[in-house]
Structure formats: structure tokens, C-alpha cells
PDB file of C-alpha atoms in Angstrom:
ATOM      1  CA  MET A   1      -0.090   0.199   0.076  1.00  0.00           C
ATOM      2  CA  ALA A   2       1.032   3.756   0.564  1.00  0.00           C
ATOM      3  CA  ALA A   3       3.286   5.489   2.795  1.00  0.00           C
ATOM      4  CA  ILE A   4       1.353   8.249   4.726  1.00  0.00           C
ATOM      5  CA  CYS A   5       3.004  10.958   6.537  1.00  0.00           C
ATOM      6  CA  VAL A   6       1.005  12.086   9.381  1.00  0.00           C
ATOM      7  CA  PHE A   7       1.593  15.578  10.912  1.00  0.00           C
ATOM      8  CA  CYS A   8       0.018  16.157  14.499  1.00  0.00           C
ATOM      9  CA  ALA A   9       1.114  17.370  17.810  1.00  0.00           C
ATOM     10  CA  SER A  10       3.786  16.464  19.897  1.00  0.00           C
ATOM     11  CA  SER A  11       2.972  18.254  23.416  1.00  0.00           C
ATOM     12  CA  ARG A  12       3.028  16.219  26.466  1.00  0.00           C
ATOM     13  CA  THR A  13       0.018  18.162  28.072  1.00  0.00           C
ATOM     14  CA  LEU A  14      -2.553  17.685  25.495  1.00  0.00           C
ATOM     15  CA  ASP A  15      -6.296  16.658  26.593  1.00  0.00           C
ATOM     16  CA  ARG A  16      -6.519  12.249  26.375  1.00  0.00           C
ATOM     17  CA  ARG A  17      -8.870  12.563  23.327  1.00  0.00           C
ATOM     18  CA  TRP A  18      -6.174  13.753  21.141  1.00  0.00           C
ATOM     19  CA  LEU A  19      -3.909  11.438  22.286  1.00  0.00           C
ATOM     20  CA  GLU A  20      -6.977   8.395  21.053  1.00  0.00           C
ATOM     21  CA  LEU A  21      -7.485  10.202  17.736  1.00  0.00           C
ATOM     22  CA  ALA A  22      -3.643   9.892  17.076  1.00  0.00           C
ATOM     23  CA  ALA A  23      -3.502   5.916  18.534  1.00  0.00           C
ATOM     24  CA  GLU A  24      -6.523   5.223  16.353  1.00  0.00           C
ATOM     25  CA  THR A  25      -5.255   7.090  13.188  1.00  0.00           C
ATOM     26  CA  GLY A  26      -2.089   4.678  13.699  1.00  0.00           C
ATOM     27  CA  ALA A  27      -3.924   1.884  14.176  1.00  0.00           C
ATOM     28  CA  GLU A  28      -6.303   2.566  11.093  1.00  0.00           C
ATOM     29  CA  LEU A  29      -3.540   3.166   8.538  1.00  0.00           C
ATOM     30  CA  ALA A  30      -1.587  -0.307   9.870  1.00  0.00           C
ATOM     31  CA  ARG A  31      -5.190  -2.079   9.166  1.00  0.00           C
ATOM     32  CA  ARG A  32      -5.631  -0.945   5.921  1.00  0.00           C
ATOM     33  CA  GLY A  33      -2.066  -1.943   5.231  1.00  0.00           C
ATOM     34  CA  HIS A  34      -0.268   1.105   4.665  1.00  0.00           C
ATOM     35  CA  THR A  35       3.086   2.426   6.442  1.00  0.00           C
ATOM     36  CA  LEU A  36       3.173   5.225   8.794  1.00  0.00           C
ATOM     37  CA  VAL A  37       5.690   8.079   8.141  1.00  0.00           C
ATOM     38  CA  SER A  38       6.067  10.384  11.063  1.00  0.00           C
ATOM     39  CA  GLY A  39       8.111  12.961  12.842  1.00  0.00           C
ATOM     40  CA  GLY A  40       9.848  10.483  14.854  1.00  0.00           C
ATOM     41  CA  GLY A  41       8.629  11.077  18.394  1.00  0.00           C
ATOM     42  CA  CYS A  42       7.783   9.237  21.263  1.00  0.00           C
ATOM     43  CA  VAL A  43       5.739  11.907  23.021  1.00  0.00           C
ATOM     44  CA  GLY A  44       2.272  13.437  22.616  1.00  0.00           C
ATOM     45  CA  MET A  45       0.087  12.337  20.081  1.00  0.00           C
ATOM     46  CA  MET A  46       3.293  11.549  17.561  1.00  0.00           C
ATOM     47  CA  GLY A  47       4.276   8.794  20.401  1.00  0.00           C
ATOM     48  CA  ALA A  48       0.553   7.598  20.497  1.00  0.00           C
ATOM     49  CA  LEU A  49       0.076   7.560  16.707  1.00  0.00           C
ATOM     50  CA  ALA A  50       3.294   5.466  16.325  1.00  0.00           C
ATOM     51  CA  ASP A  51       2.456   2.982  19.327  1.00  0.00           C
ATOM     52  CA  GLY A  52      -1.367   2.446  17.490  1.00  0.00           C
ATOM     53  CA  ALA A  53       0.116   1.556  14.546  1.00  0.00           C
ATOM     54  CA  ARG A  54       2.712  -0.882  15.877  1.00  0.00           C
ATOM     55  CA  ALA A  55       0.087  -2.313  18.185  1.00  0.00           C
ATOM     56  CA  ALA A  56      -2.428  -2.687  14.775  1.00  0.00           C
ATOM     57  CA  GLY A  57       0.949  -4.171  13.463  1.00  0.00           C
ATOM     58  CA  GLY A  58       1.791  -1.655  11.063  1.00  0.00           C
ATOM     59  CA  ARG A  59       4.791  -0.631  10.040  1.00  0.00           C
ATOM     60  CA  THR A  60       6.643   2.683  10.833  1.00  0.00           C
ATOM     61  CA  VAL A  61       9.083   5.304   9.718  1.00  0.00           C
ATOM     62  CA  GLY A  62      10.355   8.140  12.008  1.00  0.00           C
ATOM     63  CA  VAL A  63      12.338  10.998  10.564  1.00  0.00           C
ATOM     64  CA  ILE A  64      13.348  13.461  13.202  1.00  0.00           C
ATOM     65  CA  PRO A  65      16.376  15.833  13.640  1.00  0.00           C
ATOM     66  CA  GLN A  66      19.618  14.937  15.792  1.00  0.00           C
ATOM     67  CA  ALA A  67      18.759  17.833  18.437  1.00  0.00           C
ATOM     68  CA  LEU A  68      15.548  16.039  19.434  1.00  0.00           C
ATOM     69  CA  VAL A  69      17.066  12.932  19.380  1.00  0.00           C
ATOM     70  CA  ASP A  70      19.347  14.385  21.846  1.00  0.00           C
ATOM     71  CA  LEU A  71      16.664  15.508  24.171  1.00  0.00           C
ATOM     72  CA  GLU A  72      15.666  11.827  24.539  1.00  0.00           C
ATOM     73  CA  VAL A  73      11.976  12.450  22.345  1.00  0.00           C
ATOM     74  CA  ALA A  74      12.980   9.843  19.744  1.00  0.00           C
ATOM     75  CA  ASP A  75      10.765   6.700  19.065  1.00  0.00           C
ATOM     76  CA  LEU A  76      13.564   4.090  19.070  1.00  0.00           C
ATOM     77  CA  ALA A  77      11.014   1.319  18.830  1.00  0.00           C
ATOM     78  CA  SER A  78      10.197   2.420  15.081  1.00  0.00           C
ATOM     79  CA  ASP A  79      10.838   0.070  12.135  1.00  0.00           C
ATOM     80  CA  GLU A  80      13.072   2.825  10.586  1.00  0.00           C
ATOM     81  CA  LEU A  81      14.534   5.889  12.364  1.00  0.00           C
ATOM     82  CA  LEU A  82      16.028   8.549  10.063  1.00  0.00           C
ATOM     83  CA  ILE A  83      18.026  10.847  11.964  1.00  0.00           C
ATOM     84  CA  THR A  84      18.882  14.690  10.119  1.00  0.00           C
ATOM     85  CA  ASP A  85      21.131  17.502  10.798  1.00  0.00           C
ATOM     86  CA  GLY A  86      17.929  20.310  11.373  1.00  0.00           C
ATOM     87  CA  MET A  87      13.756  20.914  10.802  1.00  0.00           C
ATOM     88  CA  ALA A  88      14.013  21.829   7.247  1.00  0.00           C
ATOM     89  CA  SER A  89      15.852  18.319   6.081  1.00  0.00           C
ATOM     90  CA  ARG A  90      13.495  16.133   8.316  1.00  0.00           C
ATOM     91  CA  LYS A  91      10.701  17.657   6.798  1.00  0.00           C
ATOM     92  CA  THR A  92      12.337  17.280   2.925  1.00  0.00           C
ATOM     93  CA  LEU A  93      12.909  13.937   3.649  1.00  0.00           C
ATOM     94  CA  MET A  94       9.369  13.409   5.273  1.00  0.00           C
ATOM     95  CA  VAL A  95       7.944  14.496   2.027  1.00  0.00           C
ATOM     96  CA  ASP A  96      10.095  12.447  -0.408  1.00  0.00           C
ATOM     97  CA  LYS A  97       9.474   9.290   1.948  1.00  0.00           C
ATOM     98  CA  SER A  98       5.419   9.704   1.875  1.00  0.00           C
ATOM     99  CA  ASP A  99       3.183   9.104  -0.976  1.00  0.00           C
ATOM    100  CA  ALA A 100       0.410  11.016   1.169  1.00  0.00           C
ATOM    101  CA  PHE A 101      -0.335  13.432   3.667  1.00  0.00           C
ATOM    102  CA  LEU A 102      -2.670  13.463   6.496  1.00  0.00           C
ATOM    103  CA  THR A 103      -2.887  16.223   9.308  1.00  0.00           C
ATOM    104  CA  LEU A 104      -4.407  15.901  12.400  1.00  0.00           C
ATOM    105  CA  PRO A 105      -4.871  18.455  15.418  1.00  0.00           C
ATOM    106  CA  GLY A 106      -1.867  20.517  16.259  1.00  0.00           C
ATOM    107  CA  GLY A 107       0.139  23.808  16.829  1.00  0.00           C
ATOM    108  CA  LEU A 108       2.908  25.705  15.339  1.00  0.00           C
ATOM    109  CA  GLY A 109       5.166  22.627  14.292  1.00  0.00           C
ATOM    110  CA  THR A 110       1.888  20.431  12.677  1.00  0.00           C
ATOM    111  CA  LEU A 111       0.812  23.664  10.893  1.00  0.00           C
ATOM    112  CA  ASP A 112       4.171  24.551   9.519  1.00  0.00           C
ATOM    113  CA  GLU A 113       4.449  20.775   8.003  1.00  0.00           C
ATOM    114  CA  LEU A 114       1.334  21.301   6.819  1.00  0.00           C
ATOM    115  CA  PHE A 115       1.820  24.318   4.568  1.00  0.00           C
ATOM    116  CA  GLU A 116       5.198  23.477   3.871  1.00  0.00           C
ATOM    117  CA  VAL A 117       3.794  20.252   1.817  1.00  0.00           C
ATOM    118  CA  TRP A 118       0.828  22.130   0.581  1.00  0.00           C
ATOM    119  CA  THR A 119       2.874  25.055  -0.835  1.00  0.00           C
ATOM    120  CA  THR A 120       5.131  22.707  -2.436  1.00  0.00           C
ATOM    121  CA  ALA A 121       2.213  21.157  -3.885  1.00  0.00           C
ATOM    122  CA  THR A 122       0.529  24.741  -5.197  1.00  0.00           C
ATOM    123  CA  LEU A 123       4.039  24.887  -7.222  1.00  0.00           C
ATOM    124  CA  ALA A 124       3.779  21.442  -8.598  1.00  0.00           C
ATOM    125  CA  LEU A 125       6.339  20.038  -6.897  1.00  0.00           C
ATOM    126  CA  HIS A 126       4.805  17.229  -5.721  1.00  0.00           C
ATOM    127  CA  ALA A 127       1.092  15.930  -6.872  1.00  0.00           C
ATOM    128  CA  LYS A 128       0.540  13.822  -3.292  1.00  0.00           C
ATOM    129  CA  PRO A 129      -2.906  13.990  -1.860  1.00  0.00           C
ATOM    130  CA  MET A 130      -2.752  15.962   1.527  1.00  0.00           C
ATOM    131  CA  VAL A 131      -5.602  15.679   3.753  1.00  0.00           C
ATOM    132  CA  LEU A 132      -6.668  17.447   6.723  1.00  0.00           C
ATOM    133  CA  VAL A 133      -8.807  15.858   9.331  1.00  0.00           C
ATOM    134  CA  ASP A 134     -11.364  18.502  10.828  1.00  0.00           C
ATOM    135  CA  THR A 135     -12.215  16.804  13.740  1.00  0.00           C
ATOM    136  CA  ASP A 136     -14.627  19.001  15.824  1.00  0.00           C
ATOM    137  CA  GLY A 137     -14.184  21.504  14.121  1.00  0.00           C
ATOM    138  CA  PHE A 138     -10.436  21.789  15.337  1.00  0.00           C
ATOM    139  CA  TYR A 139      -9.436  23.872  12.023  1.00  0.00           C
ATOM    140  CA  ARG A 140     -12.527  25.596  11.397  1.00  0.00           C
ATOM    141  CA  PRO A 141     -11.479  29.049  11.745  1.00  0.00           C
ATOM    142  CA  LEU A 142      -8.232  28.117   9.966  1.00  0.00           C
ATOM    143  CA  LEU A 143     -10.151  27.092   6.603  1.00  0.00           C
ATOM    144  CA  ASP A 144     -12.390  30.208   7.349  1.00  0.00           C
ATOM    145  CA  TRP A 145      -9.743  32.821   6.991  1.00  0.00           C
ATOM    146  CA  LEU A 146      -7.692  30.879   3.921  1.00  0.00           C
ATOM    147  CA  ALA A 147     -11.066  31.031   2.271  1.00  0.00           C
ATOM    148  CA  THR A 148     -10.880  34.995   2.257  1.00  0.00           C
ATOM    149  CA  LEU A 149      -7.019  34.564   1.254  1.00  0.00           C
ATOM    150  CA  ALA A 150      -8.942  33.113  -1.899  1.00  0.00           C
ATOM    151  CA  ASP A 151     -11.640  35.672  -2.217  1.00  0.00           C
ATOM    152  CA  GLN A 152      -8.963  38.464  -2.110  1.00  0.00           C
ATOM    153  CA  THR A 153      -6.735  36.459  -4.668  1.00  0.00           C
ATOM    154  CA  PHE A 154      -3.839  35.704  -2.379  1.00  0.00           C
ATOM    155  CA  LEU A 155      -4.377  32.235  -2.917  1.00  0.00           C
ATOM    156  CA  LYS A 156      -5.835  30.501  -6.203  1.00  0.00           C
ATOM    157  CA  PRO A 157      -8.964  28.675  -5.582  1.00  0.00           C
ATOM    158  CA  ALA A 158      -6.717  25.283  -7.595  1.00  0.00           C
ATOM    159  CA  GLY A 159      -4.455  26.175  -4.719  1.00  0.00           C
ATOM    160  CA  LEU A 160      -7.127  26.086  -1.913  1.00  0.00           C
ATOM    161  CA  GLY A 161      -8.387  23.220  -3.377  1.00  0.00           C
ATOM    162  CA  LEU A 162      -5.465  20.647  -3.206  1.00  0.00           C
ATOM    163  CA  LEU A 163      -6.195  20.544   0.162  1.00  0.00           C
ATOM    164  CA  LEU A 164      -8.926  18.165   1.335  1.00  0.00           C
ATOM    165  CA  VAL A 165     -10.476  18.151   4.174  1.00  0.00           C
ATOM    166  CA  ALA A 166     -12.212  15.188   5.901  1.00  0.00           C
ATOM    167  CA  ASP A 167     -14.419  15.169   9.466  1.00  0.00           C
ATOM    168  CA  THR A 168     -13.444  11.806  10.453  1.00  0.00           C
ATOM    169  CA  VAL A 169      -9.812   9.940  10.058  1.00  0.00           C
ATOM    170  CA  PRO A 170     -11.939   6.793   8.100  1.00  0.00           C
ATOM    171  CA  ALA A 171     -12.810   9.587   5.814  1.00  0.00           C
ATOM    172  CA  ALA A 172      -9.859  11.166   5.599  1.00  0.00           C
ATOM    173  CA  LEU A 173      -7.978   7.831   4.570  1.00  0.00           C
ATOM    174  CA  ASN A 174     -10.581   7.088   1.673  1.00  0.00           C
ATOM    175  CA  LEU A 175      -9.980  10.460   0.496  1.00  0.00           C
ATOM    176  CA  LEU A 176      -6.580   9.703   0.668  1.00  0.00           C
ATOM    177  CA  GLU A 177      -6.797   6.400  -1.088  1.00  0.00           C
ATOM    178  CA  SER A 178      -8.960   7.660  -4.055  1.00  0.00           C
ATOM    179  CA  HIS A 179      -6.210  10.318  -4.968  1.00  0.00           C
ATOM    180  CA  LEU A 180      -3.453   8.120  -4.652  1.00  0.00           C
ATOM    181  CA  THR A 181      -1.946   7.304  -8.070  1.00  0.00           C
TER     182      THR A 181
END
């Protein structure tokens, strides 16, 4: 099947429901036969995601900068752990290793990764599908603001349309799978 990169939070202080969402996402990826590509962390949603995938028999690939390995937050249980020299090379390698992208709730790092793959898609540097999981309207304010960018022609409607949105993880994976070439 496909290598699906999942962007999500690595905070240790999140509400339990976000950790459960991440664990279920990892498990669903594994049940569908996909390989999980992640930021290589073992904490927060990122750790729950990888643990969920492995618990369901899935393969995990973590991509993490040496600085985070030094902070002892690396997912050493990954089937493959790739260590980079920095955050920029981490994102590049995650894009190279992935066939599609799924974004769960998260903060600045998650948004940075989402906007990186979305921007490069609008520049036709890749044609890999991207789905934003808008659980409980988490991303609704951002999506509304992005629509105003298109209305004001700061973002072309075609670029806006590259980011697919789903309310649930199963729906998001169905969308990704239908757009994989």
C-alpha cells in the first residue's frame, strides 16, 4: 500500500481525546496496510500515533532531527528511524518518503509541516494528496480564514482545492486512498 505521512502535535500536555485520536489513526493506517511516516517522536500525539500503528501490526518510519534525539524524544521503537541534521531536512525527507499526507490537530509545528507540503504542491513540486482532519471543527477558523485569502486572490482557488478536508480519520483515509495514483 502507501506510505502516509501524518502531521500532529507532540505536546505532553494534551487532552486524552487527542491522544486517542492519534492512536486510532495509527491503528487505522495499519489495518489498511499503509506504512506510517511520522516526525519520529515518542511523545504526545506523535508517540500515540506510532504506538497505535505498531499495536495493529503496522510499519513505522520516523524522521527526526538529531537535536530532538539528543532531548531523548525519539521513537526508538520505529521500524526505521531516520536522523536528519535539522528541521528543514526533516521535512524534505518526510516529503520524499511519503505518498500522501494526513494532518491531525496540532500547533505551530504541525501547521509548518502542513503549509510546507501544501505550498510545494501549489508549485507543482509534488502531486501527493493532502487531507486535513477537522475533528470537532478544530481547523474550522483556519479554513474560514484561508477561504478569505482565496476571496482576496492571495491564494488561487485551485491551490485552495488541493487541500482536502474530512471530519473523521476513516473519511480522511478514504479520500487519500481515492487520490493516490
